[in-house]
CSV table of C-alpha atoms and ligand atoms in Angstrom, one decimal:
chain,number,residue,atom,x,y,z
A,63,MET,CA,33.5,-7.3,37.9
A,64,THR,CA,31.8,-4.0,37.5
A,65,ILE,CA,31.5,-2.1,34.2
A,66,SER,CA,31.8,1.5,34.0
A,67,TRP,CA,28.9,3.4,33.0
A,68,GLN,CA,30.6,5.2,30.5
A,69,SER,CA,31.7,2.3,28.6
A,70,ILE,CA,28.2,0.6,28.6
A,71,GLN,CA,26.8,3.9,26.9
A,72,GLN,CA,29.6,3.7,24.2
A,73,GLU,CA,28.7,-0.1,23.6
A,74,ALA,CA,25.0,0.6,23.5
A,75,LEU,CA,25.9,3.2,21.1
A,76,ASP,CA,28.3,1.3,18.9
A,77,CYS,CA,25.7,-1.6,18.6
A,78,LEU,CA,22.7,0.8,17.4
A,79,ARG,CA,25.0,2.2,14.8
A,80,ALA,CA,26.3,-1.2,13.7
A,81,LEU,CA,22.5,-2.3,13.6
A,82,VAL,CA,21.6,0.6,11.7
A,83,ARG,CA,24.2,-0.1,9.2
A,84,LEU,CA,22.8,-3.4,8.4
A,85,ASP,CA,20.0,-3.0,5.9
A,86,THR,CA,17.1,-5.1,7.1
A,87,THR,CA,14.3,-3.2,5.4
A,88,ASN,CA,10.9,-5.2,5.1
A,89,PRO,CA,10.2,-6.1,2.6
A,90,PRO,CA,12.4,-8.2,2.0
A,91,GLY,CA,13.5,-8.2,5.7
A,92,ASN,CA,17.1,-10.3,5.4
A,93,GLU,CA,17.2,-9.9,9.3
A,94,ARG,CA,19.5,-12.7,9.2
A,95,ILE,CA,22.2,-10.3,9.0
A,96,ALA,CA,21.1,-8.5,12.2
A,97,VAL,CA,20.8,-11.6,14.0
A,98,ASP,CA,24.0,-13.1,13.1
A,99,TYR,CA,25.8,-9.7,14.3
A,100,LEU,CA,23.8,-9.8,17.5
A,101,ALA,CA,24.7,-13.6,18.1
A,102,ASP,CA,28.1,-12.6,17.8
A,103,VAL,CA,28.1,-9.4,20.3
A,104,LEU,CA,26.3,-12.0,22.9
A,105,GLY,CA,28.5,-14.9,22.1
A,106,THR,CA,31.6,-13.0,22.8
A,107,TYR,CA,30.5,-12.7,26.6
A,108,GLY,CA,29.4,-16.3,26.7
A,109,ILE,CA,26.0,-15.9,26.0
A,110,ASP,CA,24.1,-18.7,23.8
A,111,SER,CA,21.6,-17.6,21.3
A,112,VAL,CA,19.0,-19.5,19.8
A,113,ILE,CA,18.1,-18.7,16.3
A,114,ARG,CA,15.0,-20.0,14.4
A,115,GLU,CA,14.1,-18.9,10.9
A,116,GLY,CA,10.2,-18.3,9.7
A,117,ALA,CA,11.5,-18.3,6.4
A,118,PRO,CA,14.9,-18.4,4.9
A,119,THR,CA,17.0,-15.2,5.7
A,120,ARG,CA,14.0,-14.5,8.2
A,121,ALA,CA,15.7,-14.9,11.4
A,122,ASN,CA,14.6,-14.7,15.1
A,123,LEU,CA,17.2,-14.7,17.8
A,124,VAL,CA,16.3,-15.6,21.7
A,125,ALA,CA,18.8,-15.8,24.6
A,126,ARG,CA,18.0,-16.4,27.9
A,127,HIS,CA,20.2,-15.3,31.1
A,128,PRO,CA,18.9,-17.5,34.0
A,129,GLY,CA,17.8,-16.3,37.2
A,130,THR,CA,17.6,-17.8,40.7
A,131,ASP,CA,14.2,-18.7,40.4
A,132,SER,CA,13.4,-20.5,37.4
A,133,SER,CA,9.9,-20.9,38.7
A,134,ALA,CA,9.3,-17.3,38.7
A,135,ALA,CA,7.7,-15.6,35.6
A,136,ALA,CA,10.4,-14.5,33.4
A,137,LEU,CA,11.1,-11.2,32.0
A,138,LEU,CA,11.2,-10.9,28.1
A,139,LEU,CA,13.1,-8.0,26.7
A,140,SER,CA,12.0,-8.1,23.0
A,141,SER,CA,12.8,-6.0,19.8
A,142,HIS,CA,12.1,-6.3,16.1
A,143,THR,CA,15.5,-5.8,14.1
A,144,ASP,CA,13.4,-5.1,10.8
A,145,VAL,CA,12.8,-1.6,9.4
A,146,VAL,CA,10.4,0.0,7.2
A,147,PRO,CA,11.6,0.9,3.8
A,148,VAL,CA,13.1,4.8,3.1
A,149,GLU,CA,12.1,7.3,0.4
A,150,ARG,CA,15.8,8.2,0.0
A,151,SER,CA,14.3,11.5,-1.7
A,152,GLY,CA,13.2,12.9,1.5
A,153,TRP,CA,16.2,12.1,3.5
A,154,THR,CA,19.3,14.8,3.8
A,155,ARG,CA,21.7,11.8,5.0
A,156,GLU,CA,22.3,8.0,4.2
A,157,PRO,CA,19.7,6.4,5.8
A,158,PHE,CA,22.0,3.3,6.3
A,159,SER,CA,25.2,4.9,7.5
A,160,GLY,CA,24.7,5.1,11.2
A,161,GLU,CA,26.2,8.4,10.9
A,162,ILE,CA,26.4,10.7,13.9
A,163,ALA,CA,26.0,14.4,13.4
A,164,GLN,CA,24.0,17.1,15.4
A,165,GLY,CA,24.0,15.3,18.4
A,166,CYS,CA,22.3,12.4,16.9
A,167,VAL,CA,22.7,8.7,15.3
A,168,TRP,CA,20.9,9.1,11.8
A,169,GLY,CA,19.2,6.5,10.2
A,170,ARG,CA,16.4,4.1,9.7
A,171,GLY,CA,15.6,2.2,12.6
A,172,ALA,CA,17.5,4.6,15.1
A,173,ILE,CA,14.2,5.2,16.7
A,174,ASP,CA,11.8,2.1,15.4
A,175,MET,CA,13.3,0.1,17.1
A,176,LYS,CA,17.4,-0.7,16.9
A,177,SER,CA,17.8,1.5,19.8
A,178,LYS,CA,16.0,-1.0,22.1
A,179,CYS,CA,17.6,-3.7,20.7
A,180,ALA,CA,21.1,-2.4,21.7
A,181,MET,CA,19.8,-1.4,25.3
A,182,ASP,CA,18.6,-5.1,25.5
A,183,VAL,CA,21.9,-6.4,24.5
A,184,ALA,CA,24.0,-3.8,26.9
A,185,MET,CA,21.6,-4.9,29.8
A,186,MET,CA,22.1,-8.8,28.9
A,187,THR,CA,25.8,-8.8,28.5
A,188,ALA,CA,26.2,-6.2,31.4
A,189,MET,CA,24.7,-8.7,33.7
A,190,LYS,CA,26.8,-11.7,32.6
A,191,ARG,CA,29.9,-10.0,32.7
A,192,ALA,CA,29.2,-8.7,36.6
A,193,GLY,CA,27.9,-12.2,37.2
A,194,ALA,CA,24.6,-10.7,38.5
A,195,LYS,CA,22.0,-13.2,39.0
A,196,PRO,CA,18.4,-12.0,38.4
A,197,ASN,CA,15.5,-13.1,40.4
A,198,ARG,CA,14.0,-14.7,37.3
A,199,ASP,CA,15.0,-15.6,34.0
A,200,VAL,CA,15.6,-12.8,31.8
A,201,ILE,CA,14.9,-13.5,28.1
A,202,LEU,CA,16.6,-11.4,25.1
A,203,ALA,CA,14.1,-11.4,21.8
A,204,ALA,CA,15.1,-9.8,18.5
A,205,VAL,CA,12.6,-10.8,15.7
A,206,ALA,CA,11.6,-10.5,12.4
A,207,ASP,CA,8.8,-9.1,10.5
A,208,GLU,CA,7.0,-6.8,12.7
A,209,GLU,CA,6.7,-4.0,10.1
A,210,ALA,CA,4.8,-6.6,7.8
A,211,GLY,CA,2.4,-7.9,10.7
A,212,SER,CA,4.9,-10.3,12.6
A,213,ASP,CA,3.8,-13.7,10.9
A,214,LEU,CA,7.7,-14.9,10.5
A,215,GLY,CA,8.5,-13.1,13.8
A,216,ALA,CA,6.8,-12.9,17.0
A,217,LYS,CA,3.5,-14.5,16.0
A,218,PHE,CA,5.9,-17.6,14.5
A,219,LEU,CA,8.1,-17.8,18.1
A,220,VAL,CA,4.7,-17.5,19.8
A,221,GLU,CA,2.8,-20.4,17.8
A,222,ARG,CA,5.9,-22.7,17.1
A,223,HIS,CA,8.3,-22.0,19.6
A,224,PRO,CA,6.3,-20.7,22.6
A,225,GLU,CA,8.9,-22.3,25.2
A,226,LEU,CA,11.2,-19.9,23.9
A,227,VAL,CA,9.5,-16.8,24.7
A,228,ARG,CA,6.7,-17.5,27.6
A,229,ALA,CA,7.2,-14.9,30.0
A,230,GLY,CA,5.3,-13.1,32.8
A,231,TYR,CA,6.3,-9.6,31.6
A,232,VAL,CA,7.4,-8.2,28.4
A,233,LEU,CA,9.1,-4.9,27.7
A,234,ASN,CA,8.9,-3.9,24.2
A,235,GLU,CA,8.4,-0.7,21.6
A,236,VAL,CA,6.5,2.5,21.6
A,237,GLY,CA,6.4,4.0,25.2
A,238,GLY,CA,8.8,5.9,27.3
A,239,PHE,CA,9.8,8.6,24.9
A,240,THR,CA,9.1,12.4,25.8
A,241,VAL,CA,5.8,14.5,24.6
A,242,HIS,CA,6.0,18.0,25.0
A,243,LEU,CA,2.2,19.4,25.5
A,244,MET,CA,1.5,22.8,26.6
A,245,ASN,CA,4.9,23.3,28.2
A,246,ARG,CA,4.9,20.2,30.0
A,247,ARG,CA,6.4,16.6,29.4
A,248,PHE,CA,4.8,13.7,29.7
A,249,TYR,CA,6.0,9.8,29.0
A,250,PRO,CA,3.3,7.9,27.6
A,251,ILE,CA,3.8,3.8,28.6
A,252,GLN,CA,2.0,1.7,26.4
A,253,VAL,CA,-0.4,-0.8,28.5
A,254,ALA,CA,-2.7,-1.3,25.6
A,255,GLU,CA,-2.9,-1.5,22.1
A,256,LYS,CA,-5.9,-1.7,19.4
A,257,GLY,CA,-7.2,-4.6,17.5
A,258,PHE,CA,-7.7,-4.4,13.7
A,259,VAL,CA,-10.5,-5.6,11.7
A,260,THR,CA,-9.8,-5.4,7.8
A,261,VAL,CA,-13.3,-5.5,6.0
A,262,ARG,CA,-14.0,-5.4,2.3
A,263,MET,CA,-17.5,-3.7,1.6
A,264,LYS,CA,-19.1,-4.2,-1.5
A,265,VAL,CA,-22.1,-2.8,-3.5
A,266,THR,CA,-23.8,-3.8,-6.5
A,267,ALA,CA,-26.0,-2.0,-9.0
A,268,MET,CA,-27.2,-2.6,-12.6
A,269,PRO,CA,-24.3,-2.2,-14.9
A,270,GLY,CA,-24.6,-0.4,-18.3
A,271,HIS,CA,-23.4,1.6,-21.3
A,272,GLY,CA,-21.2,4.7,-20.4
A,273,SER,CA,-23.3,6.6,-23.2
A,274,MET,CA,-26.4,6.2,-21.1
A,275,PRO,CA,-25.6,7.8,-17.8
A,276,ARG,CA,-27.6,7.2,-14.6
A,277,SER,CA,-27.4,8.7,-11.4
A,278,ASP,CA,-27.7,5.2,-9.5
A,279,THR,CA,-24.5,3.4,-10.0
A,280,ALA,CA,-22.5,0.9,-7.8
A,281,ILE,CA,-20.0,3.9,-8.2
A,282,SER,CA,-22.4,6.6,-6.9
A,283,ARG,CA,-23.6,4.2,-4.3
A,284,ILE,CA,-20.1,3.3,-2.9
A,285,SER,CA,-19.0,7.0,-3.2
A,286,GLU,CA,-22.2,7.8,-0.5
A,287,LEU,CA,-21.1,5.1,1.7
A,288,ILE,CA,-17.6,6.4,2.1
A,289,THR,CA,-18.8,9.7,2.7
A,290,LYS,CA,-20.9,8.4,5.3
A,291,ILE,CA,-18.1,6.2,6.9
A,292,VAL,CA,-15.8,9.1,6.9
A,293,LYS,CA,-18.4,11.8,8.3
A,294,THR,CA,-20.0,9.7,11.1
A,295,PRO,CA,-17.8,9.4,14.4
A,296,MET,CA,-18.0,5.7,15.8
A,297,ARG,CA,-19.1,5.6,19.4
A,298,THR,CA,-17.0,7.0,22.0
A,299,ASN,CA,-16.1,4.6,25.0
A,300,ILE,CA,-13.4,5.6,26.9
A,301,SER,CA,-11.6,3.4,29.3
A,302,PRO,CA,-10.6,4.2,32.9
A,303,PHE,CA,-6.9,4.8,32.1
A,304,MET,CA,-7.4,6.8,29.2
A,305,ARG,CA,-9.8,8.9,31.0
A,306,ARG,CA,-7.0,9.4,33.7
A,307,ALA,CA,-4.4,9.9,31.0
A,308,LEU,CA,-6.2,12.6,29.1
A,309,GLU,CA,-7.6,14.5,32.0
A,310,ASP,CA,-3.7,14.3,33.6
A,311,MET,CA,-2.8,15.8,30.0
A,312,GLY,CA,-5.5,18.5,30.0
A,313,VAL,CA,-7.1,17.2,26.7
A,314,PRO,CA,-10.7,18.0,26.6
A,315,LEU,CA,-12.5,14.6,26.5
A,316,GLU,CA,-15.3,16.2,24.6
A,317,SER,CA,-13.1,17.6,21.8
A,318,PRO,CA,-10.2,15.5,21.9
A,319,GLY,CA,-8.8,16.4,18.7
A,320,PRO,CA,-7.5,14.3,15.9
A,321,LEU,CA,-4.3,13.1,18.0
A,322,PHE,CA,-6.2,11.4,20.7
A,323,ALA,CA,-9.8,10.8,19.3
A,324,PRO,CA,-8.7,7.5,17.5
A,325,MET,CA,-7.9,6.1,21.0
A,326,LEU,CA,-11.4,6.6,22.5
A,327,ALA,CA,-13.6,5.1,19.6
A,328,ASN,CA,-13.5,2.2,17.0
A,329,THR,CA,-12.4,3.7,13.9
A,330,ALA,CA,-12.8,2.7,10.1
A,331,SER,CA,-10.5,4.2,7.1
A,332,PRO,CA,-11.4,3.4,3.7
A,333,THR,CA,-7.9,2.3,2.2
A,334,ILE,CA,-8.7,0.8,-1.1
A,335,LEU,CA,-11.2,1.6,-3.4
A,336,ARG,CA,-11.9,-0.6,-6.6
A,337,ALA,CA,-14.7,-0.2,-9.6
A,338,GLY,CA,-14.7,-0.3,-13.0
A,339,TYR,CA,-12.7,-2.1,-15.8
A,340,LYS,CA,-13.5,-0.2,-19.1
A,341,ASP,CA,-14.0,3.7,-20.1
A,342,ASN,CA,-17.3,3.0,-21.7
A,343,VAL,CA,-18.9,0.5,-19.1
A,344,ILE,CA,-20.9,1.6,-16.0
A,345,PRO,CA,-19.6,-1.1,-13.7
A,346,GLY,CA,-22.0,-3.4,-11.5
A,347,GLU,CA,-20.1,-3.6,-8.5
A,348,ALA,CA,-17.8,-1.2,-6.3
A,349,THR,CA,-15.6,-2.2,-3.4
A,350,ILE,CA,-13.8,-0.7,-0.7
A,351,VAL,CA,-11.4,-2.2,1.9
A,352,LEU,CA,-11.7,-0.6,5.5
A,353,ASP,CA,-9.0,-0.6,7.8
A,354,GLY,CA,-10.7,-0.8,11.2
A,355,ARG,CA,-9.3,-0.4,14.7
A,356,THR,CA,-10.6,-1.7,17.8
A,357,LEU,CA,-10.9,-0.6,21.1
A,358,PRO,CA,-10.1,-3.4,23.8
A,359,GLY,CA,-13.3,-5.2,24.5
A,360,GLU,CA,-14.3,-5.4,20.9
A,361,ASP,CA,-14.3,-7.8,18.2
A,362,PRO,CA,-14.9,-8.2,14.5
A,363,GLU,CA,-18.5,-8.8,15.2
A,364,SER,CA,-19.1,-6.0,17.3
A,365,PHE,CA,-17.1,-3.8,15.2
A,366,MET,CA,-19.1,-4.9,12.1
A,367,ALA,CA,-22.4,-4.5,13.6
A,368,GLU,CA,-21.4,-0.8,14.7
A,369,LEU,CA,-20.4,-0.4,10.9
A,370,ARG,CA,-23.7,-1.7,9.7
A,371,GLN,CA,-25.5,0.8,11.5
A,372,ILE,CA,-23.5,3.9,9.8
A,373,VAL,CA,-23.8,2.2,6.2
A,374,GLY,CA,-27.3,0.6,6.2
A,375,PRO,CA,-28.3,-2.7,5.3
A,376,GLU,CA,-27.1,-2.8,1.5
A,377,PRO,CA,-23.4,-3.5,1.3
A,378,THR,CA,-22.1,-6.8,1.9
A,379,PHE,CA,-19.2,-7.4,4.4
A,380,GLU,CA,-16.2,-9.5,4.2
A,381,LEU,CA,-13.7,-10.0,6.8
A,382,LEU,CA,-10.3,-10.2,5.4
A,383,LYS,CA,-8.3,-10.5,8.7
A,384,SER,CA,-8.5,-9.2,12.0
A,385,ALA,CA,-6.5,-9.4,15.3
A,386,PRO,CA,-7.7,-8.5,19.1
A,387,PRO,CA,-7.0,-5.6,21.1
A,388,VAL,CA,-4.5,-6.1,23.8
A,389,GLN,CA,-4.8,-4.5,27.4
A,390,ALA,CA,-2.4,-5.2,30.5
A,391,SER,CA,-3.2,-3.8,33.7
A,392,PRO,CA,-1.2,-0.7,34.8
A,393,ASP,CA,-1.6,-1.7,38.4
A,394,THR,CA,1.7,-3.9,38.7
A,395,PRO,CA,4.8,-3.3,40.4
A,396,LEU,CA,6.7,-3.2,37.2
A,397,PHE,CA,4.4,-0.4,35.9
A,398,GLU,CA,4.8,1.4,39.2
A,399,LEU,CA,8.6,1.2,39.0
A,400,ILE,CA,8.6,2.5,35.4
A,401,LYS,CA,6.5,5.2,36.4
A,402,GLN,CA,8.7,6.3,39.4
A,403,THR,CA,11.9,6.1,37.6
A,404,VAL,CA,10.7,8.2,34.8
A,405,GLU,CA,9.5,10.7,36.9
A,406,ALA,CA,12.5,10.9,39.0
A,407,ALA,CA,14.9,11.0,36.2
A,408,ASP,CA,12.8,14.0,34.4
A,409,PRO,CA,11.6,16.0,37.6
A,410,GLY,CA,8.5,17.8,36.7
A,411,ALA,CA,7.3,15.2,34.0
A,412,ARG,CA,4.8,12.6,34.4
A,413,ALA,CA,4.5,9.2,33.0
A,414,ILE,CA,1.1,7.9,32.2
A,415,ALA,CA,-0.5,4.6,30.9
A,416,TRP,CA,-1.2,5.0,27.2
A,417,MET,CA,-3.2,3.0,24.7
A,418,ILE,CA,-1.7,3.1,20.9
A,419,PRO,CA,-4.0,2.9,18.0
A,420,GLY,CA,-1.4,0.7,16.0
A,421,ALA,CA,-0.2,-2.8,16.6
A,422,THR,CA,3.1,-4.3,18.1
A,423,ASP,CA,4.5,-7.7,18.8
A,424,ASN,CA,3.0,-7.6,22.2
A,425,LYS,CA,-0.4,-8.7,20.6
A,426,TYR,CA,1.2,-12.3,20.0
A,427,TYR,CA,3.3,-12.2,23.3
A,428,SER,CA,0.2,-11.6,25.3
A,429,GLN,CA,-1.4,-14.9,23.9
A,430,LEU,CA,1.0,-16.5,26.2
A,431,GLY,CA,-0.3,-14.9,29.2
A,432,ALA,CA,2.3,-12.2,29.7
A,433,VAL,CA,1.8,-8.5,30.9
A,434,CYS,CA,2.9,-6.4,28.1
A,435,TYR,CA,4.3,-3.1,28.0
A,436,GLY,CA,5.8,-0.5,25.8
A,437,PHE,CA,9.2,0.9,27.2
A,438,SER,CA,11.7,1.9,25.2
A,439,PRO,CA,12.8,5.2,27.1
A,440,VAL,CA,14.1,8.0,25.1
A,441,LYS,CA,14.4,11.7,26.0
A,442,LEU,CA,13.6,14.2,23.4
A,443,ASP,CA,13.4,17.7,23.0
A,444,PRO,CA,10.5,19.5,21.7
A,445,GLN,CA,11.5,20.3,18.2
A,446,MET,CA,12.2,16.6,17.7
A,447,PRO,CA,8.9,14.8,18.1
A,448,PHE,CA,8.5,11.1,18.4
A,449,GLY,CA,5.6,11.0,15.8
A,450,ALA,CA,7.6,12.8,12.9
A,451,LEU,CA,10.6,10.5,13.5
A,452,TYR,CA,9.0,7.3,13.7
A,453,HIS,CA,8.7,5.5,10.2
A,454,GLY,CA,9.5,9.1,8.9
A,455,ASN,CA,12.3,10.7,6.6
A,456,ASP,CA,15.8,11.4,8.6
A,457,GLU,CA,14.7,9.2,11.3
A,458,ARG,CA,17.3,9.8,14.0
A,459,LEU,CA,18.1,9.5,17.6
A,460,PRO,CA,19.5,12.3,20.0
A,461,ILE,CA,22.2,10.5,21.7
A,462,GLU,CA,22.0,12.3,25.2
A,463,GLY,CA,18.3,11.4,25.2
A,464,PHE,CA,19.5,7.6,24.6
A,465,PHE,CA,21.9,7.7,27.2
A,466,TRP,CA,19.2,8.9,29.3
A,467,GLY,CA,17.1,6.2,28.5
A,468,LEU,CA,19.7,3.5,28.8
A,469,ARG,CA,20.0,4.7,32.4
A,470,VAL,CA,16.5,4.6,33.3
A,471,TYR,CA,15.8,1.4,31.3
A,472,ALA,CA,18.8,-0.1,33.5
A,473,GLU,CA,17.5,1.3,37.0
A,474,VAL,CA,14.0,-0.1,36.3
A,475,LEU,CA,15.5,-3.6,35.0
A,476,PHE,CA,18.1,-4.2,37.8
A,477,LYS,CA,15.4,-3.0,40.7
A,478,PHE,CA,12.6,-5.5,39.3
A,479,LEU,CA,15.2,-8.2,38.9
A,480,GLY,CA,16.5,-7.6,42.6
A,481,ILE,CA,20.0,-6.4,41.2
A,482,ARG,CA,22.1,-3.7,42.9
A,483,PHE,CA,22.9,-1.3,40.4
A,484,ASP,CA,26.5,-0.9,41.8
A,485,GLN,CA,26.8,-4.5,41.7
A,486,VAL,CA,26.9,-4.4,38.0
A,487,PHE,CA,28.1,-0.6,36.8
A,488,ALA,CA,30.7,1.9,38.4
B,31,ZN,ZN1,8.7,-0.9,15.6
């Protein structure tokens, strides 16, 4: 049985809107409501779901569509169902309505990333209905807790239930959206993401009475160190694919600007500053927390050694948490297929391998040996930049761009899985 392309578009749109209406703001998450809905939709077409909770109400769903060759490395389609909080005063529409207006679906999660979840569900159910057998297993994962570090989501599944999500390839978020730059269009495809190293830095000095001022105190010392950290660039290290990407985009490597500079070096942002406890006491210690982000090839030790060169021998470092950077090769048949399909669907545009400065669930899936890409295609107009929508006020998704992305996604998937497009869609 084939399915009309029109109806699969409508189904994906309905699924997205239904997901947006389920408030899965994290904290507290409550992803169970999204997972129950998804299990229902999948169940309608005879697809069984496995549900695993990292904690009560923090549910993860995994479903598998078996392929003809169970020994071939599986393809995992992953999305997270939690969303970041909204500041209602900044919204012009109800953030959990899934309302359609001005050609867009409005609401938290429309871009990040309930739209990808809806696309994954549409592809799984379409394959099932059409009786299409992929050349490998296809796994759908809809996971909890990505927006708060993934402890109860992808990390939990990878550590506690690896057999459910072990795959050769993963398609996940942050990639495949239109970037308009100097009248040209680009589609960054995430092949790498930075690691993070969170460090508490402490200085001490003689405490004293506030009525007896001194120039040298813990507060003045930490202030000087903060100034040094924010004013000293960390050393540049440009990976081959980032060099190619920036050259393609016409970004000058020697002055990349604040948008691109974080992809070319480790970075350290002071995010929490603490000192003092009483208004007439000069405190004896002061601390800052640094949000450090590391390039592929770096680890906490190399990051702290570089930081040490900037701040000198005085402050103590305490490593609070860290996660490694991830890098997948862009030289794979899957990447090539993504690139060709995107460029054919938007003539004149370029798809490029890209690294993001933040973290996604790919950090965890890659620990099981998967080649992980960020590919959640959507076509965006110049007046609707991804950066402003992502975690922003009035998050919304243009429906035409979503349908364009669904088509591109389906073409990539089915070609990769050895399924003829017209065997599934009419
Ligand atoms: Zn996300």
